[in-house]
Tab-separated table of C-alpha atoms in Angstrom:
chain	number	residue	atom	x	y	z
A	139	MET	CA	83.452	81.050	77.346
A	140	ALA	CA	84.214	84.182	75.343
A	141	ILE	CA	85.534	85.996	78.423
A	142	ARG	CA	88.390	83.508	78.806
A	143	GLU	CA	89.411	84.171	75.204
A	144	THR	CA	89.212	87.967	75.491
A	145	TRP	CA	89.533	90.349	78.445
A	146	GLY	CA	89.520	87.547	81.029
A	147	LYS	CA	92.542	85.740	79.629
A	148	HIS	CA	95.500	85.532	81.991
A	149	ARG	CA	98.166	87.851	80.586
A	150	LEU	CA	100.731	90.539	81.332
A	151	VAL	CA	99.682	94.129	80.649
A	152	ALA	CA	102.415	96.749	81.072
A	153	GLY	CA	104.279	94.242	83.240
A	154	ASN	CA	101.252	93.569	85.458
A	155	LEU	CA	99.658	90.123	85.678
A	156	ILE	CA	95.914	90.123	84.998
A	157	VAL	CA	93.932	87.122	86.273
A	158	THR	CA	90.196	86.432	86.232
A	159	TYR	CA	88.002	84.360	88.528
A	160	PHE	CA	84.333	83.488	88.113
A	161	LEU	CA	82.054	83.721	91.151
A	162	LEU	CA	79.220	81.210	91.420
A	163	GLY	CA	76.608	80.107	93.878
A	164	THR	CA	75.039	76.667	93.724
A	165	THR	CA	72.399	75.286	91.396
A	166	MET	CA	69.585	72.842	92.109
A	167	ASN	CA	70.283	71.144	88.767
A	168	GLN	CA	72.726	68.294	89.342
A	169	ASN	CA	73.744	68.159	85.675
A	170	ASP	CA	74.679	71.840	85.794
A	171	GLN	CA	76.667	71.304	88.982
A	172	THR	CA	78.523	68.391	87.410
A	173	GLY	CA	79.404	70.645	84.483
A	174	ILE	CA	80.624	73.373	86.841
A	175	ILE	CA	82.877	70.908	88.659
A	176	ALA	CA	84.362	69.719	85.360
A	177	GLU	CA	84.888	73.298	84.179
A	178	SER	CA	86.512	74.230	87.472
A	179	GLN	CA	88.902	71.290	87.276
A	180	LYS	CA	89.830	72.254	83.720
A	181	TYR	CA	90.352	75.996	84.145
A	182	ARG	CA	90.992	76.392	87.897
A	183	ASP	CA	89.281	79.791	87.887
A	184	ILE	CA	85.887	79.208	89.552
A	185	ILE	CA	85.044	80.209	93.121
A	186	GLN	CA	81.818	78.651	94.381
A	187	LYS	CA	79.986	78.817	97.696
A	188	ASP	CA	76.873	77.195	99.136
A	189	PHE	CA	74.063	79.655	98.351
A	190	ILE	CA	71.564	79.607	95.494
A	191	ASP	CA	72.913	81.513	92.504
A	192	ALA	CA	70.127	84.053	91.958
A	193	TYR	CA	69.846	87.786	91.336
A	194	TYR	CA	68.758	88.529	94.894
A	195	ASN	CA	71.868	86.777	96.227
A	196	LEU	CA	74.304	89.028	94.365
A	197	THR	CA	75.391	90.643	97.619
A	198	LEU	CA	76.377	87.214	98.963
A	199	LYS	CA	78.238	86.472	95.740
A	200	THR	CA	80.101	89.776	95.742
A	201	MET	CA	81.068	89.407	99.392
A	202	MET	CA	82.309	85.895	98.628
A	203	GLY	CA	84.667	87.410	96.064
A	204	ILE	CA	85.768	90.161	98.442
A	205	GLU	CA	86.480	87.588	101.149
A	206	TRP	CA	88.565	85.614	98.639
A	207	VAL	CA	90.622	88.705	97.810
A	208	HIS	CA	91.016	89.497	101.520
A	209	ARG	CA	92.304	86.011	102.284
A	210	PHE	CA	94.335	85.083	99.223
A	211	CYS	CA	95.249	88.119	97.097
A	212	HIS	CA	97.503	90.267	99.269
A	213	GLN	CA	100.041	90.509	96.455
A	214	SER	CA	97.602	92.185	94.065
A	215	ARG	CA	97.239	95.958	93.734
A	216	PHE	CA	93.752	96.316	92.257
A	217	VAL	CA	90.555	94.299	91.976
A	218	MET	CA	87.715	94.626	89.498
A	219	LYS	CA	84.231	93.237	89.977
A	220	THR	CA	82.193	93.042	86.774
A	221	ASP	CA	79.458	91.063	85.024
A	222	THR	CA	79.579	88.425	82.303
A	223	ASP	CA	77.786	90.554	79.702
A	224	MET	CA	80.416	93.285	79.814
A	225	PHE	CA	83.211	94.447	77.551
A	226	VAL	CA	86.312	95.393	79.545
A	227	ASN	CA	89.289	97.161	77.990
A	228	ILE	CA	91.962	95.897	80.362
A	229	PHE	CA	94.680	97.698	78.407
A	230	TYR	CA	93.170	101.148	78.901
A	231	LEU	CA	92.117	100.303	82.457
A	232	THR	CA	95.684	99.339	83.365
A	233	GLU	CA	97.053	102.469	81.708
A	234	LEU	CA	94.677	104.709	83.660
A	235	LEU	CA	95.318	102.965	86.982
A	236	LEU	CA	99.072	103.315	86.568
A	237	ARG	CA	98.636	106.961	85.618
A	238	LYS	CA	96.346	107.579	88.611
A	239	ASN	CA	98.946	106.083	90.947
A	240	ARG	CA	96.544	105.489	93.837
A	241	ASN	CA	97.217	102.247	95.691
A	242	THR	CA	95.156	102.688	98.876
A	243	ARG	CA	91.553	103.646	99.728
A	244	PHE	CA	90.740	103.947	96.036
A	245	PHE	CA	87.367	103.053	94.497
A	246	THR	CA	86.131	103.924	91.010
A	247	GLY	CA	83.592	102.938	88.376
A	248	PHE	CA	80.359	104.361	86.981
A	249	LEU	CA	79.525	106.714	89.837
A	250	LYS	CA	75.937	106.952	91.090
A	251	MET	CA	75.904	109.890	93.468
A	252	ASN	CA	72.215	110.654	94.038
A	253	ASP	CA	70.256	107.429	93.551
A	254	PHE	CA	67.206	106.678	95.654
A	255	PRO	CA	65.351	103.470	96.605
A	256	ILE	CA	62.684	102.219	94.218
A	257	ARG	CA	59.513	101.534	96.186
A	258	LYS	CA	57.445	100.042	93.344
A	259	ILE	CA	56.873	96.483	94.489
A	260	TYR	CA	57.039	94.872	91.027
A	261	SER	CA	60.373	96.486	90.107
A	262	LYS	CA	63.474	94.307	89.858
A	263	TRP	CA	65.180	96.866	92.096
A	264	TYR	CA	62.373	97.181	94.647
A	265	VAL	CA	63.578	97.856	98.176
A	266	SER	CA	61.154	98.065	101.085
A	267	LYS	CA	61.413	100.674	103.822
A	268	ASP	CA	62.141	97.860	106.253
A	269	GLU	CA	65.124	96.836	104.140
A	270	TYR	CA	66.353	100.398	103.646
A	271	PRO	CA	64.455	103.254	105.324
A	272	GLY	CA	66.575	106.095	103.937
A	273	ARG	CA	65.319	108.459	101.208
A	274	THR	CA	68.570	108.316	99.214
A	275	TYR	CA	71.416	105.862	98.879
A	276	PRO	CA	74.974	106.834	99.729
A	277	PRO	CA	77.234	107.243	96.674
A	278	PHE	CA	77.983	103.896	95.021
A	279	CYS	CA	79.300	102.532	91.742
A	280	SER	CA	77.170	100.575	89.300
A	281	GLY	CA	77.596	96.853	89.848
A	282	THR	CA	78.225	96.424	86.130
A	283	GLY	CA	81.875	97.158	86.800
A	284	TYR	CA	83.927	98.817	89.518
A	285	VAL	CA	87.602	98.832	90.466
A	286	PHE	CA	89.258	99.273	93.841
A	287	SER	CA	92.645	99.016	95.500
A	288	THR	CA	93.148	95.657	97.192
A	289	ASP	CA	93.316	97.146	100.693
A	290	VAL	CA	89.680	98.221	100.286
A	291	ALA	CA	88.616	94.576	99.926
A	292	SER	CA	89.904	93.797	103.414
A	293	GLN	CA	88.308	96.928	104.858
A	294	ILE	CA	84.925	96.098	103.293
A	295	TYR	CA	85.142	92.481	104.446
A	296	LYS	CA	85.887	93.467	108.046
A	297	ILE	CA	83.153	96.095	108.303
A	298	SER	CA	80.458	94.287	106.287
A	299	GLU	CA	78.927	92.404	109.222
A	300	SER	CA	78.081	95.719	110.905
A	301	VAL	CA	76.326	97.066	107.780
A	302	PRO	CA	72.602	96.269	107.333
A	303	PHE	CA	72.142	93.722	104.549
A	304	ILE	CA	70.540	94.863	101.312
A	305	LYS	CA	70.044	92.628	98.276
A	306	LEU	CA	71.374	95.239	95.810
A	307	GLU	CA	75.068	94.430	95.920
A	308	ASP	CA	76.350	97.707	94.520
A	309	VAL	CA	74.312	99.662	97.077
A	310	PHE	CA	75.562	97.387	99.874
A	311	ILE	CA	79.158	98.055	98.863
A	312	GLY	CA	78.327	101.770	98.837
A	313	LEU	CA	76.989	101.482	102.391
A	314	CYS	CA	80.243	99.820	103.447
A	315	LEU	CA	82.303	102.556	101.769
A	316	ALA	CA	80.241	105.258	103.482
A	317	LYS	CA	80.914	103.681	106.870
A	318	LEU	CA	84.617	103.453	105.988
A	319	LYS	CA	84.579	107.096	104.810
A	320	ILE	CA	86.083	106.065	101.474
A	321	ASN	CA	85.085	108.490	98.729
A	322	LEU	CA	84.391	107.426	95.154
A	323	GLU	CA	86.714	108.875	92.529
A	324	GLU	CA	86.587	109.298	88.770
A	325	LEU	CA	89.284	107.339	86.969
A	326	HIS	CA	89.548	109.933	84.179
A	327	SER	CA	88.207	113.382	83.376
A	328	GLU	CA	86.266	111.774	80.512
A	329	GLN	CA	83.683	109.046	81.155
A	330	THR	CA	85.255	105.604	80.799
A	331	PHE	CA	82.795	103.292	82.619
A	332	PHE	CA	79.444	102.781	80.886
A	333	SER	CA	76.608	100.872	82.540
A	334	ASP	CA	74.699	100.753	79.246
A	335	ARG	CA	75.465	99.554	75.751
A	336	VAL	CA	77.912	101.537	73.612
A	337	GLU	CA	77.850	101.097	69.849
A	338	PHE	CA	81.150	99.706	68.688
A	339	SER	CA	83.776	101.710	66.912
A	340	LEU	CA	87.446	100.907	67.261
A	341	CYS	CA	88.583	104.358	68.321
A	342	ARG	CA	85.694	104.656	70.777
A	343	PHE	CA	86.438	101.326	72.426
A	344	LYS	CA	90.120	102.171	72.779
A	345	LYS	CA	89.124	104.921	75.214
A	346	ILE	CA	86.523	103.194	77.376
A	347	VAL	CA	86.966	100.776	80.264
A	348	THR	CA	83.556	99.064	80.296
A	349	CYS	CA	80.292	98.843	78.418
A	350	HIS	CA	77.254	96.663	79.020
A	351	TYR	CA	74.937	94.265	77.169
A	352	VAL	CA	77.635	92.698	74.991
A	353	LYS	CA	76.816	89.247	73.602
A	354	PRO	CA	79.565	86.581	73.497
A	355	HIS	CA	79.921	86.667	69.700
A	356	GLU	CA	80.125	90.475	69.796
A	357	LEU	CA	82.744	90.329	72.519
A	358	LEU	CA	84.956	88.109	70.367
A	359	ILE	CA	84.634	90.459	67.391
A	360	TYR	CA	85.225	93.643	69.384
A	361	TRP	CA	88.183	92.170	71.237
A	362	ASN	CA	89.904	90.811	68.151
A	363	GLU	CA	89.597	94.198	66.447
A	364	LEU	CA	90.919	96.001	69.498
A	365	GLU	CA	93.823	93.646	70.101
A	366	SER	CA	94.909	93.578	66.460
A	367	SER	CA	95.032	97.378	66.198
A	368	MET	CA	96.731	98.347	69.448
A	369	ASP	CA	99.508	100.201	67.634
A	370	GLU	CA	97.214	102.084	65.264
A	371	LYS	CA	96.542	105.752	65.982
A	372	CYS	CA	93.100	107.336	66.200
A	373	PRO	CA	92.337	110.947	65.181
A	374	ASP	CA	92.192	112.167	68.803
A	375	ASP	CA	95.451	110.490	69.886
């Protein structure tokens, strides 16, 4: 997988160990499950739980990851949840997190401050009034990629059972944060998290944390260019 060869590769960045785990539900296809088991034994980086891996189970998948962090990652300082079709500049992300110097009750990403439920029944993001009766969602970060201090994982895990379930995982996390009274914060004065595609240019990608809709072959190209030019200056540096 391209992620393991690029931003998901285990490495040290500014003296900080970066590790990546892949969250999976189960599949009804036995051949696929056999392949997952083999891949897990080879790379030791897959976390899997017994629920069907489908879009409407993303909240279950995300909470599985948060429970894992709560139970096994006390030594870490920050956690990022992101998707497989994303570009992540872990170098710039690490730089900004160290500069921010916030180790508790910190949550950042592409902020969505005034979103509202979509009531059109055929929409991918449809939410009924029974599922969520409110007119607006609390502030949340796009599920394409968000970052939080590790203590927040434990707080979300502990409070999650008292929060009404909603299938949109990023909204559910926002509901948990609202109950915890944890405010979302910008990581930088300039936008660094992008929930949409960003056309590649080396200098542009040096100053973003995430962008979306990146194909595996593009990810390899973008990453190799970024990594091979880390010491080169851009006009705005």
